[in-house]
mmCIF file of C-alpha atoms in Angstrom:
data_model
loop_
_atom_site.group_PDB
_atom_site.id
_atom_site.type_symbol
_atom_site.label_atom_id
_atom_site.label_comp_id
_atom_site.label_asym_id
_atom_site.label_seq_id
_atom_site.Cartn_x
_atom_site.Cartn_y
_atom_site.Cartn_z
ATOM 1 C CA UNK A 1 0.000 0.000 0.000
ATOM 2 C CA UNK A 2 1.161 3.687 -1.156
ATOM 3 C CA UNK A 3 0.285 6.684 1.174
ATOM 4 C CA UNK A 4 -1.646 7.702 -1.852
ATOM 5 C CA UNK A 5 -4.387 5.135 -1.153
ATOM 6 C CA UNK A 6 -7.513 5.868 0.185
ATOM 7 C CA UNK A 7 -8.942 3.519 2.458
ATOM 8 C CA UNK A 8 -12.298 2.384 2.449
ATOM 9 C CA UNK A 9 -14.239 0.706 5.134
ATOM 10 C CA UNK A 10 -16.730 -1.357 4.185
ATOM 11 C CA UNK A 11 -19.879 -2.360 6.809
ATOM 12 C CA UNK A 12 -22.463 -4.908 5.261
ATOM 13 C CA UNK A 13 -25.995 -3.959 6.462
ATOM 14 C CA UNK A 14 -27.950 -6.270 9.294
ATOM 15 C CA UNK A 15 -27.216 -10.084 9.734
ATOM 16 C CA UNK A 16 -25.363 -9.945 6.405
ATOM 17 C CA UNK A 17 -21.512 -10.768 6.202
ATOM 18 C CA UNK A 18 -19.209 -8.799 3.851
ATOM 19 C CA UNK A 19 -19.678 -10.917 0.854
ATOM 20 C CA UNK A 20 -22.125 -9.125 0.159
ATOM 21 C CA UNK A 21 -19.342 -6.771 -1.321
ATOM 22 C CA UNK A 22 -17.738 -9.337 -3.522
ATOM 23 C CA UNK A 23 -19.317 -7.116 -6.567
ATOM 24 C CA UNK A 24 -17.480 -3.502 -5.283
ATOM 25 C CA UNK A 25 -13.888 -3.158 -7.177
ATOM 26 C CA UNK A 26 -12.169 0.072 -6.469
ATOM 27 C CA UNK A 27 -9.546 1.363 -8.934
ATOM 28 C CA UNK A 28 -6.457 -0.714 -6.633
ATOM 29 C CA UNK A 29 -3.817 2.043 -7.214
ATOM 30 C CA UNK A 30 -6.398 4.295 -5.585
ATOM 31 C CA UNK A 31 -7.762 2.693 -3.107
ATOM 32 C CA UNK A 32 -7.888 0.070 -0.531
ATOM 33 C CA UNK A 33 -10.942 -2.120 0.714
ATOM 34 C CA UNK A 34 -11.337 -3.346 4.196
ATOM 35 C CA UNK A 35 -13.900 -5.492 5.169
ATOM 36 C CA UNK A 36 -15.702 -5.096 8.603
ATOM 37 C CA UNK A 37 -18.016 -7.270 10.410
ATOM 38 C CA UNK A 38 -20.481 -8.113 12.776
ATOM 39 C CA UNK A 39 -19.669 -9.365 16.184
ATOM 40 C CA UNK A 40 -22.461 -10.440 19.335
ATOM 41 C CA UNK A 41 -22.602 -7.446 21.278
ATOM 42 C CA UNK A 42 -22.524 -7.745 25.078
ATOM 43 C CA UNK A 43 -25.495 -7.753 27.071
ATOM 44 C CA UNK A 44 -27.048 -4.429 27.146
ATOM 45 C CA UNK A 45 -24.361 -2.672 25.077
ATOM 46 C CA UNK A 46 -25.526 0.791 23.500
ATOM 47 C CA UNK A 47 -25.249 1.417 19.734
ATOM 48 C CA UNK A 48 -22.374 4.226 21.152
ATOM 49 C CA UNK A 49 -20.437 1.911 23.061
ATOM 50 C CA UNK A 50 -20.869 -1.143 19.822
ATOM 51 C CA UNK A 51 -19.417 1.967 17.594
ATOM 52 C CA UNK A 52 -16.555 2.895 19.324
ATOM 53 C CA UNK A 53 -15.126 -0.860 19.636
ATOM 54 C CA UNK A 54 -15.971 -1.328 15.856
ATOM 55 C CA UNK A 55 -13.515 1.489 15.340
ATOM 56 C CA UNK A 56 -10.756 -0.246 17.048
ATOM 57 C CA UNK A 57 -10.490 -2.285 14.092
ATOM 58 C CA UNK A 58 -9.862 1.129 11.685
ATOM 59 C CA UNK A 59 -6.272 1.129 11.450
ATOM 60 C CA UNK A 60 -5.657 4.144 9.348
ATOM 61 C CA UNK A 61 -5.905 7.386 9.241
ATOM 62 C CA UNK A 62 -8.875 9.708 7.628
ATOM 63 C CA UNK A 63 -10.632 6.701 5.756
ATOM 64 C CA UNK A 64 -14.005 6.439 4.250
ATOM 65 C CA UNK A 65 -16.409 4.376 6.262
ATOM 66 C CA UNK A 66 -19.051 3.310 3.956
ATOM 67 C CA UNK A 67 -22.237 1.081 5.774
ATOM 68 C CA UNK A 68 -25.083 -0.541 3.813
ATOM 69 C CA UNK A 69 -28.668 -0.083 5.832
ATOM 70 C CA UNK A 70 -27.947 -0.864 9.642
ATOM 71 C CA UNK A 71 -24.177 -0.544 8.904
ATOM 72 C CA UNK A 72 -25.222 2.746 7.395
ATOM 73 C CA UNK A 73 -26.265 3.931 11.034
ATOM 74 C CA UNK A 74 -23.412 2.275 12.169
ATOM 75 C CA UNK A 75 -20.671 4.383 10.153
ATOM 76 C CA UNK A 76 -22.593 7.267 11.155
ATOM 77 C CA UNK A 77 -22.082 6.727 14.759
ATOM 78 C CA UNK A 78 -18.650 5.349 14.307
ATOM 79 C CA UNK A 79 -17.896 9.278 12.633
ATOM 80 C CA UNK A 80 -18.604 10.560 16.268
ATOM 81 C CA UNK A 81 -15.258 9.213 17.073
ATOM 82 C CA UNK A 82 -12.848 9.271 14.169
ATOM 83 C CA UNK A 83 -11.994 11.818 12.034
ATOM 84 C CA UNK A 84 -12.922 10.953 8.311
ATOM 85 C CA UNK A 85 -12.441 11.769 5.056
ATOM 86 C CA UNK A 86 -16.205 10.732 3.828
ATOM 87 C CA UNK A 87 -18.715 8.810 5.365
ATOM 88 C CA UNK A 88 -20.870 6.597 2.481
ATOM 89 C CA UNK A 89 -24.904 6.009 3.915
ATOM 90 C CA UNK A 90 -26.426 3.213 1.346
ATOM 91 C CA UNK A 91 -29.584 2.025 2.139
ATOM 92 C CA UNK A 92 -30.470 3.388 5.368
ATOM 93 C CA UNK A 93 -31.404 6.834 7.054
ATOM 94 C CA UNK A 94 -29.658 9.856 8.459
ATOM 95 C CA UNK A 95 -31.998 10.716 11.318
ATOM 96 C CA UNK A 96 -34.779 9.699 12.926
ATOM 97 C CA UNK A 97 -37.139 11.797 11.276
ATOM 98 C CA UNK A 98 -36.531 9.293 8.083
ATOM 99 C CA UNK A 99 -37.162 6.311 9.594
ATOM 100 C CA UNK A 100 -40.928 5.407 7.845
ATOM 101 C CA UNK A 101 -43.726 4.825 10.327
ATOM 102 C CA UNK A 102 -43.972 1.222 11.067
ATOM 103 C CA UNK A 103 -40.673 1.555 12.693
ATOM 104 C CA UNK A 104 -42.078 4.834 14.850
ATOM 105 C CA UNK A 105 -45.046 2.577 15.891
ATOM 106 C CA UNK A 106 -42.803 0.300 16.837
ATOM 107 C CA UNK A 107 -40.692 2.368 18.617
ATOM 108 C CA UNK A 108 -43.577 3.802 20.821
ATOM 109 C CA UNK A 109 -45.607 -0.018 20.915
ATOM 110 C CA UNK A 110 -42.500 -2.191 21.504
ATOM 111 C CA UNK A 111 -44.620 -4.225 19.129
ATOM 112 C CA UNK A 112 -40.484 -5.384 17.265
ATOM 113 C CA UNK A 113 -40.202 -6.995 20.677
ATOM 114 C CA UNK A 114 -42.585 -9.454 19.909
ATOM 115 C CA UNK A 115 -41.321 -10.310 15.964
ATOM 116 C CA UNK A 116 -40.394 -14.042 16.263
ATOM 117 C CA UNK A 117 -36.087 -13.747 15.934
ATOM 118 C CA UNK A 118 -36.324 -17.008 17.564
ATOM 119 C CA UNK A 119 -36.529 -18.316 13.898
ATOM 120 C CA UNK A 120 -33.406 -16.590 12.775
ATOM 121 C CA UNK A 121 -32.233 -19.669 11.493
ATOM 122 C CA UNK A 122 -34.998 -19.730 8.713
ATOM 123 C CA UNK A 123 -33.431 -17.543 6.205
ATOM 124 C CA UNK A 124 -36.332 -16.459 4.378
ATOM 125 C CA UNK A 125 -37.590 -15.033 7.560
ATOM 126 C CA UNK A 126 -34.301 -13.412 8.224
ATOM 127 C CA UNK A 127 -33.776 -11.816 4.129
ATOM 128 C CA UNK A 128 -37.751 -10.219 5.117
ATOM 129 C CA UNK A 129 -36.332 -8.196 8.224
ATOM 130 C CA UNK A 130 -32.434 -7.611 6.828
ATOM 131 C CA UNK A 131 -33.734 -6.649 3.337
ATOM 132 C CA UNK A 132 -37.012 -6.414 3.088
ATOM 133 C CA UNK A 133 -37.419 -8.753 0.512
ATOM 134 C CA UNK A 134 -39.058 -12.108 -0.276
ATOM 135 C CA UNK A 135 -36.714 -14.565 -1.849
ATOM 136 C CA UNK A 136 -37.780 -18.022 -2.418
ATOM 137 C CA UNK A 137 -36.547 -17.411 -5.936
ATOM 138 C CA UNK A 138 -33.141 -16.661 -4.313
ATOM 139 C CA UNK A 139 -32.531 -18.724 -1.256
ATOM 140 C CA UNK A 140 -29.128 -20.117 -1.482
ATOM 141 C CA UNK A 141 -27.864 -16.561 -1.936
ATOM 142 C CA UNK A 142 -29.057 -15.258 0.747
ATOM 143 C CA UNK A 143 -28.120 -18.197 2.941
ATOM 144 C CA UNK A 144 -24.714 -16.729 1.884
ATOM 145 C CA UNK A 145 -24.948 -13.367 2.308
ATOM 146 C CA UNK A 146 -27.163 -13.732 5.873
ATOM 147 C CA UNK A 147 -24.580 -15.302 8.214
ATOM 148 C CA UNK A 148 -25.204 -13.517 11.551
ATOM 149 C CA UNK A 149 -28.040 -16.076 12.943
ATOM 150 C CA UNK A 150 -27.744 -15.151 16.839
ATOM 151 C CA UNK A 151 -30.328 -14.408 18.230
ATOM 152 C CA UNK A 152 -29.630 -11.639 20.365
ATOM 153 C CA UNK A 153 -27.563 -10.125 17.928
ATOM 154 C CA UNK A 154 -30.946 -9.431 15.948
ATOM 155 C CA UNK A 155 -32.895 -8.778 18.623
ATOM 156 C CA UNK A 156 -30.911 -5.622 19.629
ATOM 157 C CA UNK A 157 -30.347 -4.661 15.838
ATOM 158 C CA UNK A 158 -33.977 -4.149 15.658
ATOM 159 C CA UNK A 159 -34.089 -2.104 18.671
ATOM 160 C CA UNK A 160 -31.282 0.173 17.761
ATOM 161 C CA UNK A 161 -32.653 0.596 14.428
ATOM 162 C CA UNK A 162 -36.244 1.392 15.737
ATOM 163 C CA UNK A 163 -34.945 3.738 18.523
ATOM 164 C CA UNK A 164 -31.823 5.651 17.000
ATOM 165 C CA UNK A 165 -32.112 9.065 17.919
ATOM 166 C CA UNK A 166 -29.900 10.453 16.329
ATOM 167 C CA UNK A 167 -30.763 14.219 14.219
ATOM 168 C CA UNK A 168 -27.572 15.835 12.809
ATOM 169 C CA UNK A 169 -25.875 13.318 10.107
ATOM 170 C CA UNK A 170 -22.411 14.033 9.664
ATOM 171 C CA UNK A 171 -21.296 16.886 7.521
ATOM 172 C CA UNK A 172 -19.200 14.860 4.900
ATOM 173 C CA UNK A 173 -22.382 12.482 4.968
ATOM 174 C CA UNK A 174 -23.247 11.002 0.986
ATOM 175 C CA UNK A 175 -26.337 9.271 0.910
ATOM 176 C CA UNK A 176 -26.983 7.020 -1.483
ATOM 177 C CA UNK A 177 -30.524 5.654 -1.725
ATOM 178 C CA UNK A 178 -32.577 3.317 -4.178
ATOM 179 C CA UNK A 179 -35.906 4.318 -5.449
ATOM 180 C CA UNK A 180 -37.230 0.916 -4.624
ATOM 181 C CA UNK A 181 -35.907 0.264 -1.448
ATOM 182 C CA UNK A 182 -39.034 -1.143 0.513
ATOM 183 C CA UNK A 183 -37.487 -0.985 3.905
ATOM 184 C CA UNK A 184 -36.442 2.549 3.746
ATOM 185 C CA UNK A 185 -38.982 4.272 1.593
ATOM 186 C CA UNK A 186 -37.264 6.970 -0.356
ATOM 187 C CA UNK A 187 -40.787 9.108 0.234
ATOM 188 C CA UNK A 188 -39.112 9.522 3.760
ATOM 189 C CA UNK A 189 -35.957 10.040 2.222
ATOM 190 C CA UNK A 190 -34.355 13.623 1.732
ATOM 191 C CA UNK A 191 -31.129 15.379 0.019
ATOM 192 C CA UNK A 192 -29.708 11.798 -0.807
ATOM 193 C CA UNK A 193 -28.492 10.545 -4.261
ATOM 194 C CA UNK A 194 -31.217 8.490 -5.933
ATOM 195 C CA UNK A 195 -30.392 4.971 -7.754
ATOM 196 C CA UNK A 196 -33.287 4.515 -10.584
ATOM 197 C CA UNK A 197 -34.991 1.139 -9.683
ATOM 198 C CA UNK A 198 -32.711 0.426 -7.029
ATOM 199 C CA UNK A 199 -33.793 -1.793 -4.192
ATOM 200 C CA UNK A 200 -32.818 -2.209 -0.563
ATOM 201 C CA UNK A 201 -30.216 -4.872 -2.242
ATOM 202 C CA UNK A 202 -28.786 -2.479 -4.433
ATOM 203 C CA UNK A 203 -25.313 -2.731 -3.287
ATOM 204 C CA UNK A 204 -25.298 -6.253 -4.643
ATOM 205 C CA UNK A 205 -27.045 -6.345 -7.507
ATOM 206 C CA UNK A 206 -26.460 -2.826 -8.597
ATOM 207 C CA UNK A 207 -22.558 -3.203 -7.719
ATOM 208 C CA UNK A 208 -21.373 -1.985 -11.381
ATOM 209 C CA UNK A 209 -23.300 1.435 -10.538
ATOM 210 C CA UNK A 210 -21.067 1.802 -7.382
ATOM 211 C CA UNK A 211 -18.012 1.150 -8.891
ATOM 212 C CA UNK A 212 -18.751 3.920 -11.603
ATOM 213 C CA UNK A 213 -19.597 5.951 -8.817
ATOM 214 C CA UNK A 214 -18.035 5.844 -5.972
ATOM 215 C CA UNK A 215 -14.461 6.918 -6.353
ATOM 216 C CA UNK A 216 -15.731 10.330 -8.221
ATOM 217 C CA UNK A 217 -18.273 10.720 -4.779
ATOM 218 C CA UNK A 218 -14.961 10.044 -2.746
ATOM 219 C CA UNK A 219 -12.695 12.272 -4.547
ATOM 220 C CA UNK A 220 -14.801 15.254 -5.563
#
């Protein structure tokens, strides 16, 4: 690695594992990928205290944290406590105010408490809360892509997601959002860059689109 490379940080959204970036190819003698991922977090551990231990594993300086849906909020928070040279929101919300309303219900019912996670082990159950998406047509994929299967792990994604709080997004914030994207609604959506026909998935099956994109959104 040069100390002309940019590095990228790469957090795959909710239950998923970072294959789900196999499609994203940077220009190498620009930049360089690093994969995050999930781990359990401890028993009763805040979304602040899950960031700041994620961030341990950035080991350079000023990178790019990019996070697809709940690793979208997740970069966000991580921001708090490194300096950055861009922070990349696909698939997921800057504030509160965007999440759409069956999440607010939820928020104020506690009616997500009740979803059956016991079953994370069925994946089609699992692609419907990580992705919003039905996909008998697609199953073995997804049993790649949707690794994280504990149980407790979902559990308090769901509540994080449901009660984030948080109002001002960072100020070198892109957003990048699908028109499509049923878990997000992009009516909810504002001052974000809009994928035509773009789902929640985008980020895998709309990869070539990213890799056109993203390094001018990086280096502009």
């Amino acid at each position: 690695m040069t100390d002309e490379k940019i590095a990228v940080y790469l957090m795959p959204g909710m239950a998923a594992n970072p294959s789900i970036f196999d499609g994203i190819k940077l220009p190498q003698r620009q930049f360089e990928t690093i994969r995050l991922q999930w781990f359990v977090p401890d028993h009763g551990m805040s979304l602040e205290a899950y960031a700041k231990k994620m961030c341990e594993q950035v080991q350079h300086q000023n990178p790019v944290l990019l996070g697809v849906s709940f690793g979208g909020l997740l970069v966000q928070e991580m921001a708090k406590h490194l300096q950055t040279k861009k922070v990349i929101a696909v698939s997921c919300v800057k504030s509160h105010r965007e999440l759409p309303k069956r999440m607010l219900f939820a928020k104020y019912t506690k009616v997500h408490k009740l979803l059956p996670t016991g079953l994370v082990n069925n994946v089609e159950l699992l692609a419907k809360y990580a992705f919003g998406e039905t996909v008998t047509k697609r199953l073995h994929l997804y049993e790649q892509y949707l690794s994280v299967r504990d149980k407790y792990y979902i559990d308090w994604s769901i509540d994080q997601i449901v009660n984030w709080k948080q109002d001002e997004c960072p100020t070198n914030l892109i957003h990048i959002h699908g028109e499509k994207d049923a878990v997000f609604p992009i009516v909810n959506i504002k001052n974000c860059i809009k994928v035509k026909n773009g789902t929640h998935t985008m980020i895998i099956h709309r990869a070539k689109w990213f890799n056109e994109n993203i390094p001018t959104l990086i280096l502009r």
